[in-house]
Short mmCIF file of C-alpha atoms and ligand atoms in Angstrom, two decimals:
data_model
loop_
_atom_site.label_atom_id
_atom_site.label_comp_id
_atom_site.label_asym_id
_atom_site.label_seq_id
_atom_site.Cartn_x
_atom_site.Cartn_y
_atom_site.Cartn_z
CA MET A 28 20.01 -10.91 -24.62
CA SER A 29 18.34 -8.73 -22.02
CA HIS A 30 20.06 -5.41 -21.10
CA VAL A 31 17.63 -4.98 -18.39
CA LEU A 32 19.15 -5.80 -14.99
CA ALA A 33 17.43 -9.19 -13.84
CA THR A 34 16.13 -7.86 -10.56
CA TYR A 35 12.56 -9.30 -11.24
CA ALA A 36 11.82 -12.97 -12.10
CA LYS A 37 9.21 -12.11 -14.79
CA PHE A 38 6.23 -14.13 -16.10
CA PRO A 39 6.30 -14.87 -19.79
CA ILE A 40 3.60 -12.52 -20.61
CA THR A 41 4.09 -9.28 -22.62
CA ALA A 42 1.15 -6.94 -22.07
CA VAL A 43 0.23 -4.62 -24.98
CA LYS A 44 -3.06 -3.04 -24.19
CA GLY A 45 -5.40 -2.68 -21.28
CA GLU A 46 -9.14 -1.52 -20.58
CA GLY A 47 -10.82 -1.53 -17.21
CA ALA A 48 -10.08 -4.80 -15.60
CA ARG A 49 -8.95 -6.54 -18.93
CA LEU A 50 -5.32 -6.81 -20.36
CA TRP A 51 -4.31 -8.08 -23.78
CA ASP A 52 -0.95 -9.59 -24.45
CA SER A 53 1.19 -9.75 -27.45
CA GLU A 54 -0.21 -13.23 -28.74
CA GLY A 55 -3.78 -11.68 -28.65
CA HIS A 56 -4.88 -13.45 -25.34
CA CYS A 57 -7.20 -11.54 -23.17
CA TYR A 58 -6.91 -11.76 -19.24
CA LEU A 59 -8.88 -10.45 -16.35
CA ASP A 60 -6.21 -8.36 -14.51
CA PHE A 61 -6.47 -8.95 -10.78
CA CYS A 62 -3.03 -7.92 -10.30
CA ALA A 63 -3.60 -4.62 -11.62
CA GLY A 64 -0.10 -3.39 -11.34
CA ILE A 65 -0.13 -4.63 -7.74
CA ALA A 66 -2.74 -2.40 -6.79
CA THR A 67 -1.70 0.53 -8.77
CA CYS A 68 -4.49 0.55 -11.64
CA SER A 69 -7.17 1.58 -9.07
CA ILE A 70 -9.44 2.79 -11.49
CA GLY A 71 -8.71 0.21 -14.28
CA HIS A 72 -6.50 0.31 -17.35
CA CYS A 73 -6.73 3.42 -19.38
CA HIS A 74 -9.69 4.94 -17.69
CA PRO A 75 -11.11 7.77 -20.16
CA ALA A 76 -10.95 10.26 -17.25
CA LEU A 77 -7.53 9.56 -16.54
CA THR A 78 -6.09 9.40 -20.07
CA LYS A 79 -8.03 12.87 -20.75
CA ALA A 80 -6.36 14.46 -17.72
CA ILE A 81 -2.84 13.28 -18.87
CA ALA A 82 -3.27 14.28 -22.48
CA GLU A 83 -4.68 17.52 -21.68
CA GLN A 84 -2.14 18.34 -18.92
CA SER A 85 0.81 16.96 -20.94
CA SER A 86 0.15 19.34 -23.82
CA THR A 87 -0.18 22.24 -21.64
CA LEU A 88 2.79 21.92 -19.04
CA MET A 89 4.32 18.60 -17.85
CA HIS A 90 6.89 19.84 -15.67
CA CYS A 91 7.94 22.84 -13.58
CA SER A 92 10.42 23.04 -10.89
CA ASN A 93 9.27 22.89 -7.21
CA LEU A 94 11.03 26.24 -7.01
CA PHE A 95 7.92 27.66 -8.60
CA GLN A 96 4.22 27.66 -7.64
CA ILE A 97 2.44 24.53 -8.71
CA PRO A 98 -1.37 25.19 -8.28
CA LEU A 99 -2.14 21.61 -9.23
CA GLN A 100 -0.21 20.53 -6.23
CA GLN A 101 -1.97 22.70 -3.90
CA GLU A 102 -5.34 21.47 -5.30
CA LEU A 103 -4.28 17.72 -5.07
CA ALA A 104 -3.02 18.20 -1.40
CA THR A 105 -6.43 20.06 -0.50
CA VAL A 106 -8.31 17.19 -1.96
CA ILE A 107 -6.23 14.63 -0.06
CA VAL A 108 -6.63 16.70 3.32
CA ASP A 109 -10.29 17.73 2.94
CA GLU A 110 -11.77 14.61 1.25
CA PHE A 111 -9.60 11.66 2.17
CA THR A 112 -7.55 12.05 5.53
CA LYS A 113 -10.22 14.72 6.93
CA ILE A 114 -7.54 15.45 9.50
CA PRO A 115 -5.84 18.84 9.11
CA GLY A 116 -2.14 18.46 7.87
CA LYS A 117 0.15 18.87 4.86
CA VAL A 118 1.24 16.86 2.05
CA PHE A 119 4.49 16.09 0.36
CA PHE A 120 4.70 14.47 -3.12
CA SER A 121 7.21 12.01 -4.26
CA ASN A 122 7.37 9.70 -7.18
CA SER A 123 6.88 6.21 -5.40
CA GLY A 124 6.02 4.53 -2.10
CA ALA A 125 9.58 3.86 -0.90
CA GLU A 126 10.25 7.52 -1.11
CA ALA A 127 7.08 8.55 0.45
CA ASN A 128 8.17 6.05 3.36
CA ASP A 129 11.77 7.84 3.36
CA GLY A 130 9.95 11.04 3.82
CA MET A 131 7.98 9.77 6.95
CA ILE A 132 11.07 8.30 8.47
CA LYS A 133 12.75 11.77 7.92
CA THR A 134 9.88 13.35 9.74
CA ALA A 135 10.21 10.86 12.57
CA ARG A 136 13.99 11.79 12.94
CA ARG A 137 13.12 15.47 13.02
CA PHE A 138 10.39 14.68 15.64
CA GLY A 139 13.00 13.02 17.71
CA HIS A 140 15.29 15.84 17.57
CA ALA A 141 12.37 18.33 18.39
CA ARG A 142 11.34 16.11 21.22
CA PRO A 143 14.59 14.79 22.68
CA ASN A 144 14.64 12.17 25.59
CA SER A 145 15.22 13.11 29.27
CA SER A 146 18.86 13.03 28.93
CA GLY A 147 18.55 15.71 26.12
CA LYS A 148 19.38 13.18 23.22
CA PRO A 149 17.45 13.01 20.11
CA ARG A 150 15.24 10.04 19.76
CA TYR A 151 15.48 8.29 16.20
CA GLU A 152 14.30 4.50 16.57
CA VAL A 153 11.19 3.73 14.52
CA ILE A 154 9.56 0.41 15.51
CA THR A 155 8.25 -1.73 12.46
CA PHE A 156 6.91 -5.13 12.29
CA ASN A 157 7.89 -8.82 11.08
CA ASN A 158 6.70 -9.56 7.67
CA SER A 159 6.40 -5.77 6.71
CA PHE A 160 7.31 -4.15 3.36
CA HIS A 161 7.98 -0.74 3.03
CA GLY A 162 10.08 -0.36 -0.12
CA ARG A 163 13.64 -0.82 -1.60
CA THR A 164 15.58 2.49 -0.71
CA LEU A 165 18.13 2.14 2.05
CA GLY A 166 15.70 3.81 4.31
CA SER A 167 12.44 2.03 3.50
CA MET A 168 14.43 -1.37 3.15
CA ALA A 169 15.92 -0.89 6.53
CA ALA A 170 12.30 -0.17 7.72
CA THR A 171 11.23 -3.56 6.26
CA ALA A 172 11.55 -6.46 8.56
CA GLN A 173 11.77 -9.22 6.16
CA SER A 174 15.32 -10.53 6.02
CA LYS A 175 15.26 -11.65 2.47
CA ILE A 176 14.86 -8.06 1.48
CA HIS A 177 18.05 -7.23 3.42
CA GLN A 178 20.21 -10.05 2.08
CA GLY A 179 23.69 -8.98 1.02
CA PHE A 180 23.03 -5.31 1.63
CA ASP A 181 24.39 -5.09 5.23
CA PRO A 182 24.82 -2.93 7.06
CA MET A 183 21.24 -1.65 7.10
CA LEU A 184 20.54 1.95 8.05
CA PRO A 185 20.45 2.08 11.88
CA GLY A 186 17.35 3.14 13.73
CA PHE A 187 14.69 0.41 13.32
CA ARG A 188 13.46 -2.38 15.62
CA TYR A 189 11.26 -5.11 14.57
CA VAL A 190 8.53 -6.96 16.56
CA PRO A 191 5.74 -9.40 15.81
CA LEU A 192 2.44 -7.82 14.56
CA ASN A 193 -0.51 -7.77 16.94
CA ASP A 194 1.84 -8.59 20.00
CA ILE A 195 0.96 -6.19 22.58
CA GLU A 196 3.65 -7.45 24.97
CA ALA A 197 6.50 -7.39 22.57
CA LEU A 198 5.61 -3.92 21.35
CA THR A 199 5.65 -2.59 24.82
CA ALA A 200 8.79 -4.11 25.58
CA ALA A 201 10.40 -2.59 22.49
CA VAL A 202 9.68 1.13 23.17
CA SER A 203 12.84 2.87 24.90
CA ASP A 204 14.13 6.26 25.32
CA ILE A 205 15.33 6.31 21.67
CA THR A 206 11.98 5.39 20.13
CA ALA A 207 10.53 8.07 18.11
CA GLY A 208 7.66 6.36 16.11
CA ILE A 209 5.77 3.13 15.51
CA MET A 210 5.38 2.49 11.63
CA LEU A 211 2.85 -0.11 10.24
CA GLU A 212 0.84 -1.27 7.24
CA PRO A 213 -2.93 -1.65 8.53
CA ILE A 214 -2.98 -4.64 5.94
CA GLN A 215 0.63 -6.05 5.25
CA GLY A 216 0.39 -6.68 1.63
CA GLU A 217 3.61 -8.10 0.50
CA GLY A 218 4.07 -10.06 3.74
CA GLY A 219 1.04 -12.21 3.14
CA VAL A 220 -2.22 -10.03 3.58
CA ASN A 221 -1.97 -9.87 7.44
CA GLU A 222 -4.48 -7.47 9.04
CA VAL A 223 -3.62 -5.52 12.15
CA THR A 224 -6.37 -6.26 14.77
CA PRO A 225 -8.59 -3.35 15.93
CA GLU A 226 -7.30 -4.03 19.65
CA PHE A 227 -3.72 -3.92 18.39
CA LEU A 228 -4.09 -0.70 16.51
CA ASN A 229 -6.06 0.96 19.48
CA PHE A 230 -3.03 -0.11 21.65
CA VAL A 231 -0.47 1.33 19.30
CA ASP A 232 -2.30 4.73 19.50
CA LYS A 233 -2.45 4.60 23.19
CA LEU A 234 1.24 3.71 23.40
CA CYS A 235 2.09 6.61 21.13
CA LYS A 236 0.39 9.06 23.14
CA GLU A 237 1.71 7.70 26.56
CA HIS A 238 5.34 7.61 25.10
CA ASP A 239 5.18 10.85 22.95
CA LEU A 240 5.48 8.83 19.74
CA LEU A 241 4.63 9.37 16.04
CA LEU A 242 1.90 6.93 14.72
CA MET A 243 3.08 6.42 11.26
CA LEU A 244 0.83 4.38 8.79
CA ASP A 245 2.16 3.10 5.45
CA GLU A 246 -1.04 2.86 3.17
CA VAL A 247 0.89 2.64 0.00
CA GLN A 248 -0.96 -0.64 -0.85
CA CYS A 249 -4.11 -0.45 1.19
CA GLY A 250 -5.05 3.22 1.11
CA LEU A 251 -7.53 5.33 -0.85
CA GLY A 252 -10.42 3.11 -1.15
CA ARG A 253 -8.86 -0.36 -1.33
CA THR A 254 -10.06 -1.76 1.96
CA GLY A 255 -13.71 -0.36 1.41
CA THR A 256 -13.07 2.62 3.48
CA LEU A 257 -11.16 5.66 2.17
CA MET A 258 -8.41 5.18 4.58
CA GLY A 259 -6.89 1.63 5.37
CA TRP A 260 -7.09 2.18 9.21
CA GLN A 261 -10.62 2.98 8.93
CA ALA A 262 -11.40 -0.62 8.18
CA PHE A 263 -10.15 -1.27 11.91
CA CYS A 264 -10.23 1.79 14.05
CA PRO A 265 -12.50 4.61 12.22
CA ASP A 266 -11.74 7.16 14.89
CA LEU A 267 -7.82 6.84 14.95
CA LYS A 268 -5.97 10.04 14.25
CA PRO A 269 -2.40 9.18 12.67
CA ASP A 270 0.50 11.50 12.76
CA THR A 271 1.86 10.61 9.08
CA ILE A 272 0.54 8.50 6.13
CA SER A 273 2.17 7.41 3.19
CA TRP A 274 0.60 6.45 -0.23
CA ALA A 275 1.60 5.64 -3.85
CA LYS A 276 0.18 2.79 -5.94
CA SER A 277 -3.57 3.64 -6.04
CA LEU A 278 -2.86 7.38 -6.21
CA GLY A 279 -1.78 7.72 -9.74
CA GLY A 280 -3.70 4.83 -11.21
CA GLY A 281 -0.71 3.91 -13.10
CA PHE A 282 0.94 7.08 -13.37
CA PRO A 283 4.06 7.48 -11.04
CA ILE A 284 3.43 9.48 -7.90
CA GLY A 285 3.57 8.89 -4.22
CA ALA A 286 2.84 11.14 -1.28
CA PHE A 287 3.08 11.61 2.55
CA TRP A 288 0.92 13.42 4.75
CA THR A 289 1.79 14.91 8.28
CA SER A 290 -0.50 15.96 10.81
CA ASP A 291 -0.83 19.69 11.86
CA ARG A 292 -1.32 18.77 15.67
CA ALA A 293 0.76 20.52 18.11
CA ILE A 294 3.80 18.59 19.47
CA ASP A 295 4.54 20.85 22.46
CA ASP A 296 2.97 23.36 24.71
CA SER A 297 3.64 26.30 22.61
CA GLY A 298 1.58 24.84 19.74
CA THR A 299 4.29 23.79 17.19
CA PRO A 300 2.65 21.80 14.44
CA LEU A 301 4.26 18.43 13.62
CA SER A 302 3.97 19.49 10.02
CA SER A 303 6.22 22.49 10.63
CA LEU A 304 9.11 20.34 11.42
CA MET A 305 9.68 19.56 7.60
CA ASN A 306 10.39 23.15 6.87
CA ALA A 307 12.08 25.01 3.72
CA GLY A 308 15.24 23.05 2.72
CA SER A 309 14.52 19.91 4.83
CA HIS A 310 13.35 17.65 1.92
CA GLY A 311 12.91 17.58 -1.71
CA SER A 312 12.46 15.79 -4.97
CA THR A 313 12.86 17.08 -8.50
CA TYR A 314 10.10 15.50 -10.15
CA GLY A 315 7.78 14.88 -6.99
CA GLY A 316 4.35 16.58 -7.45
CA ASN A 317 4.98 17.85 -11.07
CA PRO A 318 1.99 19.20 -12.87
CA LEU A 319 1.38 15.99 -14.94
CA ALA A 320 1.52 13.59 -12.03
CA CYS A 321 -0.81 15.97 -9.89
CA ALA A 322 -3.36 16.25 -12.75
CA ALA A 323 -3.41 12.28 -13.05
CA ALA A 324 -3.82 11.76 -9.33
CA LEU A 325 -6.58 14.33 -9.24
CA ALA A 326 -8.45 12.51 -11.90
CA VAL A 327 -8.04 9.29 -10.01
CA LEU A 328 -9.11 10.84 -6.72
CA HIS A 329 -12.02 12.43 -8.30
CA GLU A 330 -13.12 9.04 -9.72
CA ILE A 331 -12.76 7.27 -6.50
CA GLN A 332 -14.82 9.92 -4.69
CA SER A 333 -17.46 10.39 -7.29
CA SER A 334 -18.16 6.84 -8.08
CA ASP A 335 -17.69 5.84 -4.40
CA LEU A 336 -15.38 3.00 -5.17
CA SER A 337 -14.54 2.22 -1.69
CA ALA A 338 -18.32 1.16 -1.47
CA ASN A 339 -17.78 -1.09 -4.49
CA ALA A 340 -14.77 -2.61 -2.98
CA ALA A 341 -16.66 -3.47 0.26
CA HIS A 342 -19.57 -4.82 -1.90
CA GLN A 343 -17.25 -7.12 -3.89
CA GLU A 344 -15.64 -8.31 -0.71
CA GLN A 345 -18.88 -9.55 0.59
CA ARG A 346 -19.73 -11.31 -2.80
CA ILE A 347 -16.29 -12.83 -2.84
CA ARG A 348 -16.31 -14.10 0.64
CA LYS A 349 -19.84 -15.39 0.41
CA GLU A 350 -19.20 -17.27 -2.63
CA VAL A 351 -15.96 -18.80 -1.81
CA GLN A 352 -17.19 -19.95 1.63
CA SER A 353 -20.02 -21.67 -0.23
CA TRP A 354 -17.32 -23.89 -1.95
CA ASN A 355 -15.83 -25.18 1.34
CA HIS A 356 -12.93 -26.04 -0.90
CA PRO A 357 -10.09 -28.03 0.61
CA ALA A 358 -7.47 -25.94 -1.02
CA ILE A 359 -8.73 -22.72 0.68
CA VAL A 360 -8.14 -22.55 4.51
CA ASP A 361 -8.90 -18.83 5.08
CA ILE A 362 -9.60 -15.53 3.34
CA ARG A 363 -7.79 -12.59 4.85
CA GLY A 364 -7.87 -8.94 4.19
CA LYS A 365 -10.50 -6.10 3.62
CA GLY A 366 -12.37 -4.81 0.55
CA LEU A 367 -10.40 -5.57 -2.70
CA LEU A 368 -7.11 -6.43 -0.96
CA LEU A 369 -7.78 -9.99 -0.36
CA GLY A 370 -5.55 -13.11 0.46
CA PHE A 371 -6.58 -16.48 0.05
CA ALA A 372 -4.80 -18.76 2.47
CA LEU A 373 -3.98 -21.91 0.68
CA ASN A 374 -3.75 -25.37 1.97
CA PRO A 375 -0.23 -26.56 0.59
CA ASP A 376 -1.19 -30.08 0.53
CA ALA A 377 -4.02 -29.53 -2.01
CA ILE A 378 -1.94 -27.47 -4.51
CA PRO A 379 1.17 -28.69 -6.48
CA SER A 380 4.48 -27.11 -5.78
CA ASP A 381 8.28 -28.02 -6.03
CA GLN A 382 11.45 -26.18 -4.75
CA ASP A 383 11.28 -23.25 -7.05
CA THR A 384 7.46 -22.85 -7.27
CA PRO A 385 5.68 -22.52 -3.98
CA PRO A 386 1.92 -23.28 -3.87
CA ALA A 387 0.83 -19.70 -4.24
CA LEU A 388 3.21 -19.17 -7.25
CA HIS A 389 1.93 -22.53 -8.83
CA LEU A 390 -1.68 -21.43 -8.54
CA CYS A 391 -0.79 -18.09 -9.85
CA LYS A 392 0.72 -19.57 -13.01
CA SER A 393 -2.50 -21.88 -13.51
CA LEU A 394 -4.60 -19.11 -13.06
CA MET A 395 -2.66 -17.14 -15.79
CA LYS A 396 -3.04 -19.95 -18.22
CA ASN A 397 -6.69 -19.80 -17.60
CA GLY A 398 -7.12 -16.20 -18.17
CA LEU A 399 -6.76 -14.71 -14.66
CA LEU A 400 -3.80 -12.46 -13.64
CA THR A 401 -3.09 -12.46 -9.82
CA VAL A 402 -0.05 -12.07 -7.60
CA PRO A 403 1.05 -14.08 -4.71
CA ALA A 404 1.74 -12.71 -1.22
CA GLY A 405 4.27 -14.95 0.34
CA THR A 406 4.35 -18.66 -0.51
CA GLU A 407 0.94 -19.91 0.70
CA THR A 408 -1.35 -16.93 -0.11
CA LEU A 409 -2.92 -15.87 -3.23
CA ARG A 410 -3.67 -12.16 -3.34
CA TRP A 411 -6.34 -10.47 -5.54
CA LEU A 412 -6.03 -6.71 -6.16
CA PRO A 413 -8.57 -5.93 -9.01
CA PRO A 414 -9.32 -2.24 -9.85
CA LEU A 415 -11.82 -0.79 -7.48
CA ASN A 416 -14.46 -0.15 -10.16
CA VAL A 417 -14.32 -4.01 -10.97
CA SER A 418 -18.01 -5.35 -11.84
CA ASP A 419 -20.22 -7.98 -10.50
CA ASN A 420 -19.46 -9.96 -13.67
CA GLU A 421 -15.90 -9.68 -13.78
CA ILE A 422 -15.72 -10.83 -10.18
CA ASP A 423 -18.07 -13.84 -10.97
CA GLU A 424 -15.83 -14.59 -14.00
CA ALA A 425 -12.81 -14.60 -11.73
CA LEU A 426 -14.34 -16.74 -9.17
CA ASN A 427 -15.29 -19.25 -11.68
CA ILE A 428 -11.67 -19.46 -13.06
CA LEU A 429 -10.52 -19.66 -9.33
CA LYS A 430 -12.90 -22.58 -8.54
CA ASN A 431 -12.31 -24.41 -11.82
CA THR A 432 -8.27 -24.09 -11.52
CA LEU A 433 -8.52 -25.54 -7.88
CA ASP A 434 -10.84 -28.24 -9.04
CA SER A 435 -8.30 -29.27 -11.71
CA PHE A 436 -5.44 -30.09 -9.19
C1 LIG B 22 4.76 -1.37 -2.87
C2 LIG B 22 4.75 -0.98 -1.39
C3 LIG B 22 5.82 0.03 -1.13
C4 LIG B 22 6.90 0.63 -2.11
O1 LIG B 22 6.30 1.18 -3.13
P1 LIG B 22 7.26 1.45 -4.34
O2 LIG B 22 6.49 2.56 -5.20
O3 LIG B 22 7.52 0.33 -5.12
O4 LIG B 22 8.41 2.20 -4.00
C5 LIG B 22 5.86 0.37 0.13
N1 LIG B 22 4.85 0.02 1.10
C6 LIG B 22 3.99 -0.87 0.82
C7 LIG B 22 2.96 -1.44 1.81
C8 LIG B 22 3.86 -1.39 -0.65
O5 LIG B 22 2.92 -2.22 -0.92
#
């Protein structure tokens, strides 16, 4: 009998060892791992640079309270700002994506207090989008628009309003004198691999400027090279300047760490930086950004930069699209996403399913039997999230398994 709370429906596989894009189970089976911890193992399992950084740091200093100076935290924040966002700003470190999003939401609340509406009342509402996923804390769950995530947890934290993604009219109508920000995933991961259109993202930016709102990006799944660009938004609007961004997943390569960044841009005529609103005492985390987590993330970011892994993500996307299009397979109706966050939209009539097993889950289980680990995104989309350093041969092998599995239906 399990003593673990049964919040996850688990696959019957026990992973015991990983190396690069490969995973071994307790029965000795070897899999190609295109789930990769749901986009977490960004540089593959047990990358030598990452295990070395963790081993060295853990035998030097694992943890030190945020009440003291932590040079590795400074170093990591500098790399994120100078090499990744390339927009002046400041970073807060958390332990997960949901916590990073909670921090962004708190920043929007502070902003709404610093910039009240014309009747002098603080603004507090954040607009988010149907099919979004922002996490499982009370704050990030309320930001998440999917009703299945809310079920049985009412009442939700107030201060959110949901509109359809890429719907300019609905978004315009949703902005009011209590709106403080607009928060979105450039590519919705859990919600089905749905991309924002460049036109819509530019419109969000324009609307934020017009109404003095924060442009808040959740890049927990799509950020840090995955889309074939270092920042997820750059795959759609390279010149965009967001106000806040959250990350987790890829950042630690499997070690738990999250972060949010806030721009230094002035929010008023006296030049108050947005980042100054989250001042001493406004937020905190005991573990957040401890020396061990920062050493791990520094190793991951260094590998993403020095091996140009965003370029590999773009390269592999082209290879995958070309090959799958050449199949003209009746089971695949579309490929959505960018880089190595790809969703194969499935034809539900061409794949077996039943009440408990929608087509995407059925395909996922069949691929698993054939040696390829993947993950669904919704009921009719198969998602691929391989490590960013996946090789041509590994992609070819996975494509082969996918084709043979689809042909077998
Ligand atoms: C996974 C995910 C989260 C939540 O991250 P956790 O680390 O599980 O808290 C938030 N936003 C997006 C877009 C995600 O994919």
